[in-house]
């Protein structure tokens, strides 16, 4: 393992991988070492549903998502790796007037940012997603340019190209501490040695708070278990990712043919626990059978869980830490790190190589917002 | 939701014995069994058990199963058949699937006795229809009454390979050969002798290299292998078969153990990853015990005793040790010690010693069996050349002429002076290794009495051939007598036939039609890749490519290739992939992490989960988030 590097990236999930790729391949900064305590995509990236959407309720999230989706679209051309990108759209049903109103408000905001989302009638929903029972739906928000991709293949593509460009990727290498000098982090200590560096990216996902603690930082992130299930594969019969905010569930059909679905646990407490409980498959199956009755004879083959890293406003923290300006966070994506990872990588690379960000405004993601009271409204479109 | 004191998962020999001991202490005992009856593997075991009386020696496995199930019923054990345990959760509840219902059991203690699953041998076209696991084939044949092929190649000369070969022939099939990768027969020599004298060749240091056929197995190619198990070029030959049966070992089925969160460890002598457990069979989780093959592969006799120990300790936990069971526990311990003596108990002894941090017991060599060859009169010839823990020959002898002594692995000793030549020992020997030889039958002929378990049996007066110990016809023979010793075994016949006097020490089997050996046919080239993960169709080449791209653990390969993500959750491929990784990384499987096991153990329909009564029904019309949350 190298003893020095300009940039040390902690974590080889989608965020770390995107940063490595952007730095080395797109921004000419090849002096990068990546350290990962397990293996590529072993954490939340490898456990997520793989969806990506622009239908958000805050302008900041909309902008990040929009730029990310175009990057996923061009992924194969850029990296040579097929990431199974599928533009199947996202559909968010509305069950009452309040939800109709909520969707209309968001669609207006999204359209202002040139996201082609629109309100669809129950009849249109029947065309978009014939397996849905639309009887009690009043319509829904739909964006045809949302989609999904395979998170493993995305991380693989980025990491392989980054490695080709000279990034050293160290898996099974755990960060154990830091050395600092004044307000500068000077060394990253790992289970396999110490690396002297000019800059550190904390992309440790669910464990980013633990990394912060090693520097005495109390990062406002809380890991939270989210369970997810997958069914046996069937012939392709369903295009969009469905997000039902009323019933707290999302589901889609993967490239492989299986249906993947999850929800936010009822009464979940922050912890690192990613073991499953017996309630989850019962609760989720009820909702899935209610929404899409033709799926009811499908068999669940596996249930797992991963960590959402929640922030108080369910929006990410991206950028330098006031206490240590050369310690950059890209954390707290609150369940949406994968879909935002391409632009996050670009932001981090621009910050490091140019000292400023041009791809989109990032003041909304500044960690200081929680202390100085400038945090905006909480992102409402979260499952 | 069902409350119980002790829950036993798996109603095989270990599980039933655990239930019996727990129920005897008066605690509420429940057994969950995914088949339609209790018995586990016993329901298809038509051969007699070895051992002593307390281990049901001389009784057929199927009859032991019925007997133990009867005891469970007498003791009011709640036996939930057709029920699969699909997960053990952190709040102590156990998820179960029965028909269209998903429900929970809340036990105070759990005994996991889930047994084993069959190992797969990968070779080109190993997924062609016609390649069977020996256990699966035994189920088809002995439980369902289906014989899926007429001519077989058996791979593996351990006890299962030998026993199933014999049973195939009992069912009327032909076994063209048995191939064994090692340089010795792994199973009991007496089991090998049974099939050899029926004309089945056993090729040591040979394996099946590939099969071929049009949509199903039609031919199997066999090759000699060298010291590092690589095929020797030019040594291959092909036989015409319509089925290949794999008896290449069992692995402990520890899915639930791992999913529940018990610590596991790879112990080669236990044949795979097993739950770390103490001599009371308690795992690293206080409320979970393990017994039988799931705790390390052994004979069913040992599984039954382990079950008793686990069941008793589980029940003692519930009664807070009120019953005084020390004497019983000592008895069980000594039974296990007895079963694990001798060369055949060596692996189990060493495996458990590793688990318990004890000094490894020394290797034991087979002793040379003293030949017992009577020179005159009508006397038994006992061809029992190994130290098998077994004594029915001695127990069945009405004149006490056969003795074993204190150590059950001793060789039987015959006192020719007191023996009256009754033939009970021929009827009793579970290994079919005792023959009655009457050298005084006539001036020129000897009469040989052999144990007979084939259909149709010959009739008195039938003329045919006597076969020697390798199945070669050596002389004409005439059947003189057919009888049974009902008080010993209702099914087995004793067939007596005459041979020329000088063949008395060679003739060991009788046939009416002279057997012909298997014909060698043209060898076709093998397919160029091998399926490793059958659920997701992943080949050896793809796995090696993935490995060479830097993904060097099972979990990584799983993420990129989907190996282990199918309905079997890696039961077949995990062992194979860990083997490939160990080879490529030049390490041992014990150093590699197995995959994370997930609920449900058996694919479960969404609607079955949705309709579970474990959560009050929901009113979607007037939707209120459960618990008032999100």
PDB file of C-alpha atoms in Angstrom, chain B residues 321-548:
ATOM      1  CA  UNK B 321     -32.199 -28.578  36.053  1.00  0.00           C
ATOM      2  CA  UNK B 322     -34.807 -29.955  38.448  1.00  0.00           C
ATOM      3  CA  UNK B 323     -34.669 -33.486  37.067  1.00  0.00           C
ATOM      4  CA  UNK B 324     -31.640 -35.560  37.971  1.00  0.00           C
ATOM      5  CA  UNK B 325     -30.376 -36.698  34.611  1.00  0.00           C
ATOM      6  CA  UNK B 326     -26.704 -37.079  35.363  1.00  0.00           C
ATOM      7  CA  UNK B 327     -26.715 -40.827  35.083  1.00  0.00           C
ATOM      8  CA  UNK B 328     -28.580 -40.707  31.793  1.00  0.00           C
ATOM      9  CA  UNK B 329     -26.188 -38.111  30.420  1.00  0.00           C
ATOM     10  CA  UNK B 330     -23.208 -40.211  31.420  1.00  0.00           C
ATOM     11  CA  UNK B 331     -24.791 -43.151  29.620  1.00  0.00           C
ATOM     12  CA  UNK B 332     -25.281 -41.070  26.443  1.00  0.00           C
ATOM     13  CA  UNK B 333     -21.731 -39.812  26.594  1.00  0.00           C
ATOM     14  CA  UNK B 334     -20.383 -43.321  26.884  1.00  0.00           C
ATOM     15  CA  UNK B 335     -22.574 -44.455  23.982  1.00  0.00           C
ATOM     16  CA  UNK B 336     -21.133 -41.706  21.811  1.00  0.00           C
ATOM     17  CA  UNK B 337     -17.617 -42.641  22.886  1.00  0.00           C
ATOM     18  CA  UNK B 338     -18.391 -46.216  21.907  1.00  0.00           C
ATOM     19  CA  UNK B 339     -19.711 -45.221  18.477  1.00  0.00           C
ATOM     20  CA  UNK B 340     -16.691 -43.041  17.871  1.00  0.00           C
ATOM     21  CA  UNK B 341     -14.127 -45.737  18.665  1.00  0.00           C
ATOM     22  CA  UNK B 342     -12.131 -47.514  16.004  1.00  0.00           C
ATOM     23  CA  UNK B 343     -10.881 -46.301  12.641  1.00  0.00           C
ATOM     24  CA  UNK B 344     -14.379 -45.493  11.357  1.00  0.00           C
ATOM     25  CA  UNK B 345     -15.061 -43.201  14.324  1.00  0.00           C
ATOM     26  CA  UNK B 346     -11.801 -41.380  13.820  1.00  0.00           C
ATOM     27  CA  UNK B 347     -13.079 -38.398  11.862  1.00  0.00           C
ATOM     28  CA  UNK B 348     -15.873 -37.707  14.314  1.00  0.00           C
ATOM     29  CA  UNK B 349     -13.478 -38.045  17.255  1.00  0.00           C
ATOM     30  CA  UNK B 350     -11.032 -35.622  15.695  1.00  0.00           C
ATOM     31  CA  UNK B 351     -13.703 -33.151  14.548  1.00  0.00           C
ATOM     32  CA  UNK B 352     -15.309 -32.904  17.961  1.00  0.00           C
ATOM     33  CA  UNK B 353     -11.902 -32.668  19.641  1.00  0.00           C
ATOM     34  CA  UNK B 354     -11.099 -29.660  17.465  1.00  0.00           C
ATOM     35  CA  UNK B 355     -14.413 -28.030  18.338  1.00  0.00           C
ATOM     36  CA  UNK B 356     -13.938 -28.616  22.026  1.00  0.00           C
ATOM     37  CA  UNK B 357     -10.286 -27.567  22.034  1.00  0.00           C
ATOM     38  CA  UNK B 358      -9.119 -31.017  23.111  1.00  0.00           C
ATOM     39  CA  UNK B 359      -5.909 -32.738  22.161  1.00  0.00           C
ATOM     40  CA  UNK B 360      -6.390 -34.533  18.844  1.00  0.00           C
ATOM     41  CA  UNK B 361      -6.758 -38.283  19.347  1.00  0.00           C
ATOM     42  CA  UNK B 362      -4.165 -40.339  17.464  1.00  0.00           C
ATOM     43  CA  UNK B 363      -4.987 -41.968  14.133  1.00  0.00           C
ATOM     44  CA  UNK B 364      -6.098 -45.540  14.492  1.00  0.00           C
ATOM     45  CA  UNK B 365      -5.174 -48.166  11.957  1.00  0.00           C
ATOM     46  CA  UNK B 366      -7.342 -51.082  10.991  1.00  0.00           C
ATOM     47  CA  UNK B 367      -6.352 -54.299  12.647  1.00  0.00           C
ATOM     48  CA  UNK B 368      -5.853 -57.414  10.597  1.00  0.00           C
ATOM     49  CA  UNK B 369      -8.949 -59.550  10.985  1.00  0.00           C
ATOM     50  CA  UNK B 370      -8.219 -63.126  12.082  1.00  0.00           C
ATOM     51  CA  UNK B 371      -9.559 -65.516   9.422  1.00  0.00           C
ATOM     52  CA  UNK B 372     -12.320 -67.794  10.647  1.00  0.00           C
ATOM     53  CA  UNK B 373     -12.384 -70.681   8.209  1.00  0.00           C
ATOM     54  CA  UNK B 374     -13.893 -73.884   9.641  1.00  0.00           C
ATOM     55  CA  UNK B 375     -12.498 -77.006   8.075  1.00  0.00           C
ATOM     56  CA  UNK B 376     -15.427 -79.371   8.420  1.00  0.00           C
ATOM     57  CA  UNK B 377     -19.096 -79.579   9.297  1.00  0.00           C
ATOM     58  CA  UNK B 378     -21.735 -76.872   8.887  1.00  0.00           C
ATOM     59  CA  UNK B 379     -20.280 -73.694  10.315  1.00  0.00           C
ATOM     60  CA  UNK B 380     -20.522 -69.984   9.702  1.00  0.00           C
ATOM     61  CA  UNK B 381     -17.750 -68.175   7.841  1.00  0.00           C
ATOM     62  CA  UNK B 382     -17.571 -64.642   9.171  1.00  0.00           C
ATOM     63  CA  UNK B 383     -16.095 -62.260   6.600  1.00  0.00           C
ATOM     64  CA  UNK B 384     -15.987 -59.156   8.770  1.00  0.00           C
ATOM     65  CA  UNK B 385     -12.532 -57.678   8.124  1.00  0.00           C
ATOM     66  CA  UNK B 386     -12.856 -54.269   9.792  1.00  0.00           C
ATOM     67  CA  UNK B 387     -13.352 -52.935  13.289  1.00  0.00           C
ATOM     68  CA  UNK B 388     -16.980 -51.955  12.810  1.00  0.00           C
ATOM     69  CA  UNK B 389     -18.833 -51.135  16.043  1.00  0.00           C
ATOM     70  CA  UNK B 390     -21.372 -53.945  15.712  1.00  0.00           C
ATOM     71  CA  UNK B 391     -22.523 -57.094  17.503  1.00  0.00           C
ATOM     72  CA  UNK B 392     -25.754 -58.685  16.142  1.00  0.00           C
ATOM     73  CA  UNK B 393     -23.916 -61.891  15.165  1.00  0.00           C
ATOM     74  CA  UNK B 394     -23.030 -62.460  18.793  1.00  0.00           C
ATOM     75  CA  UNK B 395     -26.430 -61.367  20.118  1.00  0.00           C
ATOM     76  CA  UNK B 396     -28.307 -63.659  17.713  1.00  0.00           C
ATOM     77  CA  UNK B 397     -26.273 -66.759  18.519  1.00  0.00           C
ATOM     78  CA  UNK B 398     -28.398 -69.154  20.640  1.00  0.00           C
ATOM     79  CA  UNK B 399     -25.378 -71.153  21.820  1.00  0.00           C
ATOM     80  CA  UNK B 400     -23.211 -68.095  22.572  1.00  0.00           C
ATOM     81  CA  UNK B 401     -20.596 -69.488  20.233  1.00  0.00           C
ATOM     82  CA  UNK B 402     -19.878 -66.078  18.751  1.00  0.00           C
ATOM     83  CA  UNK B 403     -18.395 -63.500  21.111  1.00  0.00           C
ATOM     84  CA  UNK B 404     -17.311 -59.886  20.650  1.00  0.00           C
ATOM     85  CA  UNK B 405     -16.025 -58.981  24.091  1.00  0.00           C
ATOM     86  CA  UNK B 406     -16.284 -55.681  25.913  1.00  0.00           C
ATOM     87  CA  UNK B 407     -15.162 -53.503  23.055  1.00  0.00           C
ATOM     88  CA  UNK B 408     -17.839 -53.360  20.376  1.00  0.00           C
ATOM     89  CA  UNK B 409     -15.291 -52.806  17.624  1.00  0.00           C
ATOM     90  CA  UNK B 410     -13.574 -56.124  18.399  1.00  0.00           C
ATOM     91  CA  UNK B 411     -13.723 -58.813  15.728  1.00  0.00           C
ATOM     92  CA  UNK B 412     -16.221 -61.611  16.370  1.00  0.00           C
ATOM     93  CA  UNK B 413     -14.711 -64.865  17.633  1.00  0.00           C
ATOM     94  CA  UNK B 414     -16.352 -68.230  16.822  1.00  0.00           C
ATOM     95  CA  UNK B 415     -16.179 -71.229  19.104  1.00  0.00           C
ATOM     96  CA  UNK B 416     -16.551 -74.041  16.546  1.00  0.00           C
ATOM     97  CA  UNK B 417     -16.989 -76.607  19.260  1.00  0.00           C
ATOM     98  CA  UNK B 418     -20.277 -75.225  20.576  1.00  0.00           C
ATOM     99  CA  UNK B 419     -21.663 -73.844  17.272  1.00  0.00           C
ATOM    100  CA  UNK B 420     -24.627 -75.868  16.010  1.00  0.00           C
ATOM    101  CA  UNK B 421     -24.694 -74.329  12.507  1.00  0.00           C
ATOM    102  CA  UNK B 422     -28.188 -72.831  12.939  1.00  0.00           C
ATOM    103  CA  UNK B 423     -27.527 -69.901  10.613  1.00  0.00           C
ATOM    104  CA  UNK B 424     -29.024 -67.213  12.862  1.00  0.00           C
ATOM    105  CA  UNK B 425     -25.867 -65.172  12.406  1.00  0.00           C
ATOM    106  CA  UNK B 426     -26.335 -65.295   8.617  1.00  0.00           C
ATOM    107  CA  UNK B 427     -29.787 -63.826   9.089  1.00  0.00           C
ATOM    108  CA  UNK B 428     -28.616 -61.277  11.642  1.00  0.00           C
ATOM    109  CA  UNK B 429     -25.439 -59.746  10.209  1.00  0.00           C
ATOM    110  CA  UNK B 430     -26.356 -56.196   8.992  1.00  0.00           C
ATOM    111  CA  UNK B 431     -23.370 -56.359   6.645  1.00  0.00           C
ATOM    112  CA  UNK B 432     -24.483 -59.622   5.011  1.00  0.00           C
ATOM    113  CA  UNK B 433     -20.997 -60.836   5.803  1.00  0.00           C
ATOM    114  CA  UNK B 434     -21.716 -64.229   7.393  1.00  0.00           C
ATOM    115  CA  UNK B 435     -22.109 -67.344   5.253  1.00  0.00           C
ATOM    116  CA  UNK B 436     -22.860 -70.872   6.325  1.00  0.00           C
ATOM    117  CA  UNK B 437     -20.532 -73.432   4.698  1.00  0.00           C
ATOM    118  CA  UNK B 438     -21.380 -77.100   4.978  1.00  0.00           C
ATOM    119  CA  UNK B 439     -18.435 -79.148   3.802  1.00  0.00           C
ATOM    120  CA  UNK B 440     -20.103 -82.392   4.827  1.00  0.00           C
ATOM    121  CA  UNK B 441     -23.077 -81.929   2.490  1.00  0.00           C
ATOM    122  CA  UNK B 442     -21.930 -84.776   0.254  1.00  0.00           C
ATOM    123  CA  UNK B 443     -18.714 -86.392  -0.868  1.00  0.00           C
ATOM    124  CA  UNK B 444     -18.199 -84.030  -3.740  1.00  0.00           C
ATOM    125  CA  UNK B 445     -20.297 -81.003  -2.884  1.00  0.00           C
ATOM    126  CA  UNK B 446     -20.424 -78.325  -0.279  1.00  0.00           C
ATOM    127  CA  UNK B 447     -23.569 -76.376   0.574  1.00  0.00           C
ATOM    128  CA  UNK B 448     -23.252 -72.609   0.889  1.00  0.00           C
ATOM    129  CA  UNK B 449     -25.971 -70.631   2.639  1.00  0.00           C
ATOM    130  CA  UNK B 450     -25.994 -66.916   1.797  1.00  0.00           C
ATOM    131  CA  UNK B 451     -28.161 -64.012   2.982  1.00  0.00           C
ATOM    132  CA  UNK B 452     -30.538 -62.941   0.201  1.00  0.00           C
ATOM    133  CA  UNK B 453     -32.368 -59.617  -0.196  1.00  0.00           C
ATOM    134  CA  UNK B 454     -33.097 -59.514  -3.938  1.00  0.00           C
ATOM    135  CA  UNK B 455     -36.286 -60.043  -5.872  1.00  0.00           C
ATOM    136  CA  UNK B 456     -37.316 -62.371  -7.275  1.00  0.00           C
ATOM    137  CA  UNK B 457     -35.576 -64.941  -5.055  1.00  0.00           C
ATOM    138  CA  UNK B 458     -34.512 -68.238  -6.634  1.00  0.00           C
ATOM    139  CA  UNK B 459     -36.538 -71.353  -5.959  1.00  0.00           C
ATOM    140  CA  UNK B 460     -35.484 -74.688  -4.626  1.00  0.00           C
ATOM    141  CA  UNK B 461     -34.053 -76.767  -7.469  1.00  0.00           C
ATOM    142  CA  UNK B 462     -33.021 -73.737  -9.570  1.00  0.00           C
ATOM    143  CA  UNK B 463     -29.807 -74.324 -11.425  1.00  0.00           C
ATOM    144  CA  UNK B 464     -27.404 -71.493 -12.096  1.00  0.00           C
ATOM    145  CA  UNK B 465     -23.937 -70.273 -11.309  1.00  0.00           C
ATOM    146  CA  UNK B 466     -22.008 -69.567  -8.177  1.00  0.00           C
ATOM    147  CA  UNK B 467     -20.125 -66.259  -8.218  1.00  0.00           C
ATOM    148  CA  UNK B 468     -16.954 -65.589  -6.310  1.00  0.00           C
ATOM    149  CA  UNK B 469     -16.230 -62.496  -4.201  1.00  0.00           C
ATOM    150  CA  UNK B 470     -15.545 -60.425  -7.323  1.00  0.00           C
ATOM    151  CA  UNK B 471     -18.707 -61.500  -9.113  1.00  0.00           C
ATOM    152  CA  UNK B 472     -17.043 -63.937 -11.501  1.00  0.00           C
ATOM    153  CA  UNK B 473     -19.006 -67.095 -12.267  1.00  0.00           C
ATOM    154  CA  UNK B 474     -16.826 -69.945 -11.065  1.00  0.00           C
ATOM    155  CA  UNK B 475     -18.977 -73.056 -11.233  1.00  0.00           C
ATOM    156  CA  UNK B 476     -22.505 -74.387 -11.685  1.00  0.00           C
ATOM    157  CA  UNK B 477     -24.672 -74.322  -8.558  1.00  0.00           C
ATOM    158  CA  UNK B 478     -28.049 -75.736  -7.529  1.00  0.00           C
ATOM    159  CA  UNK B 479     -30.379 -74.218  -4.968  1.00  0.00           C
ATOM    160  CA  UNK B 480     -31.153 -76.667  -2.190  1.00  0.00           C
ATOM    161  CA  UNK B 481     -33.120 -74.685   0.335  1.00  0.00           C
ATOM    162  CA  UNK B 482     -34.780 -71.302   0.896  1.00  0.00           C
ATOM    163  CA  UNK B 483     -35.709 -70.261   4.405  1.00  0.00           C
ATOM    164  CA  UNK B 484     -36.146 -67.330   6.731  1.00  0.00           C
ATOM    165  CA  UNK B 485     -35.317 -66.770  10.406  1.00  0.00           C
ATOM    166  CA  UNK B 486     -38.411 -64.768  11.240  1.00  0.00           C
ATOM    167  CA  UNK B 487     -37.528 -63.889  14.808  1.00  0.00           C
ATOM    168  CA  UNK B 488     -34.397 -62.163  13.535  1.00  0.00           C
ATOM    169  CA  UNK B 489     -35.491 -60.551  10.271  1.00  0.00           C
ATOM    170  CA  UNK B 490     -38.846 -61.070   8.623  1.00  0.00           C
ATOM    171  CA  UNK B 491     -37.640 -60.012   5.207  1.00  0.00           C
ATOM    172  CA  UNK B 492     -34.253 -61.534   4.649  1.00  0.00           C
ATOM    173  CA  UNK B 493     -34.041 -64.989   3.048  1.00  0.00           C
ATOM    174  CA  UNK B 494     -31.326 -67.565   3.502  1.00  0.00           C
ATOM    175  CA  UNK B 495     -30.565 -69.263   0.200  1.00  0.00           C
ATOM    176  CA  UNK B 496     -28.575 -72.490   0.222  1.00  0.00           C
ATOM    177  CA  UNK B 497     -26.931 -73.857  -2.897  1.00  0.00           C
ATOM    178  CA  UNK B 498     -24.456 -76.577  -3.679  1.00  0.00           C
ATOM    179  CA  UNK B 499     -21.075 -76.163  -5.353  1.00  0.00           C
ATOM    180  CA  UNK B 500     -18.173 -78.540  -5.961  1.00  0.00           C
ATOM    181  CA  UNK B 501     -16.330 -79.026  -2.695  1.00  0.00           C
ATOM    182  CA  UNK B 502     -13.201 -77.218  -3.875  1.00  0.00           C
ATOM    183  CA  UNK B 503     -15.243 -74.051  -4.496  1.00  0.00           C
ATOM    184  CA  UNK B 504     -16.567 -73.872  -0.924  1.00  0.00           C
ATOM    185  CA  UNK B 505     -14.205 -71.065   0.042  1.00  0.00           C
ATOM    186  CA  UNK B 506     -14.874 -69.033  -3.095  1.00  0.00           C
ATOM    187  CA  UNK B 507     -18.597 -69.215  -3.867  1.00  0.00           C
ATOM    188  CA  UNK B 508     -20.408 -66.297  -2.261  1.00  0.00           C
ATOM    189  CA  UNK B 509     -23.320 -65.452  -4.555  1.00  0.00           C
ATOM    190  CA  UNK B 510     -25.793 -67.247  -6.776  1.00  0.00           C
ATOM    191  CA  UNK B 511     -27.234 -66.212 -10.153  1.00  0.00           C
ATOM    192  CA  UNK B 512     -29.335 -68.009 -12.697  1.00  0.00           C
ATOM    193  CA  UNK B 513     -27.995 -66.147 -15.740  1.00  0.00           C
ATOM    194  CA  UNK B 514     -24.265 -65.683 -16.102  1.00  0.00           C
ATOM    195  CA  UNK B 515     -23.429 -61.962 -15.724  1.00  0.00           C
ATOM    196  CA  UNK B 516     -21.714 -60.018 -18.496  1.00  0.00           C
ATOM    197  CA  UNK B 517     -19.445 -57.065 -17.891  1.00  0.00           C
ATOM    198  CA  UNK B 518     -20.073 -53.512 -19.093  1.00  0.00           C
ATOM    199  CA  UNK B 519     -19.093 -52.787 -22.673  1.00  0.00           C
ATOM    200  CA  UNK B 520     -16.783 -49.869 -23.398  1.00  0.00           C
ATOM    201  CA  UNK B 521     -18.045 -47.468 -26.063  1.00  0.00           C
ATOM    202  CA  UNK B 522     -16.708 -44.488 -27.997  1.00  0.00           C
ATOM    203  CA  UNK B 523     -15.701 -41.440 -25.927  1.00  0.00           C
ATOM    204  CA  UNK B 524     -17.179 -38.104 -27.009  1.00  0.00           C
ATOM    205  CA  UNK B 525     -15.352 -34.832 -26.253  1.00  0.00           C
ATOM    206  CA  UNK B 526     -16.523 -33.042 -23.097  1.00  0.00           C
ATOM    207  CA  UNK B 527     -18.405 -29.748 -23.093  1.00  0.00           C
ATOM    208  CA  UNK B 528     -15.947 -26.867 -22.644  1.00  0.00           C
ATOM    209  CA  UNK B 529     -17.333 -25.400 -19.428  1.00  0.00           C
ATOM    210  CA  UNK B 530     -18.931 -26.570 -16.202  1.00  0.00           C
ATOM    211  CA  UNK B 531     -22.054 -25.286 -14.494  1.00  0.00           C
ATOM    212  CA  UNK B 532     -21.314 -24.430 -10.865  1.00  0.00           C
ATOM    213  CA  UNK B 533     -24.408 -22.463  -9.769  1.00  0.00           C
ATOM    214  CA  UNK B 534     -27.465 -24.218 -11.142  1.00  0.00           C
ATOM    215  CA  UNK B 535     -30.066 -21.711  -9.967  1.00  0.00           C
ATOM    216  CA  UNK B 536     -28.442 -18.838 -11.861  1.00  0.00           C
ATOM    217  CA  UNK B 537     -26.573 -20.812 -14.553  1.00  0.00           C
ATOM    218  CA  UNK B 538     -23.096 -19.608 -13.656  1.00  0.00           C
ATOM    219  CA  UNK B 539     -20.122 -21.512 -15.038  1.00  0.00           C
ATOM    220  CA  UNK B 540     -16.659 -22.258 -13.727  1.00  0.00           C
ATOM    221  CA  UNK B 541     -15.134 -20.016 -16.397  1.00  0.00           C
ATOM    222  CA  UNK B 542     -17.272 -17.046 -15.379  1.00  0.00           C
ATOM    223  CA  UNK B 543     -16.289 -17.541 -11.752  1.00  0.00           C
ATOM    224  CA  UNK B 544     -12.599 -17.713 -12.617  1.00  0.00           C
ATOM    225  CA  UNK B 545     -12.891 -14.587 -14.795  1.00  0.00           C
ATOM    226  CA  UNK B 546     -14.585 -12.770 -11.926  1.00  0.00           C
ATOM    227  CA  UNK B 547     -11.883 -13.950  -9.533  1.00  0.00           C
ATOM    228  CA  UNK B 548      -9.170 -12.791 -11.913  1.00  0.00           C
TER     229      UNK B 548
END
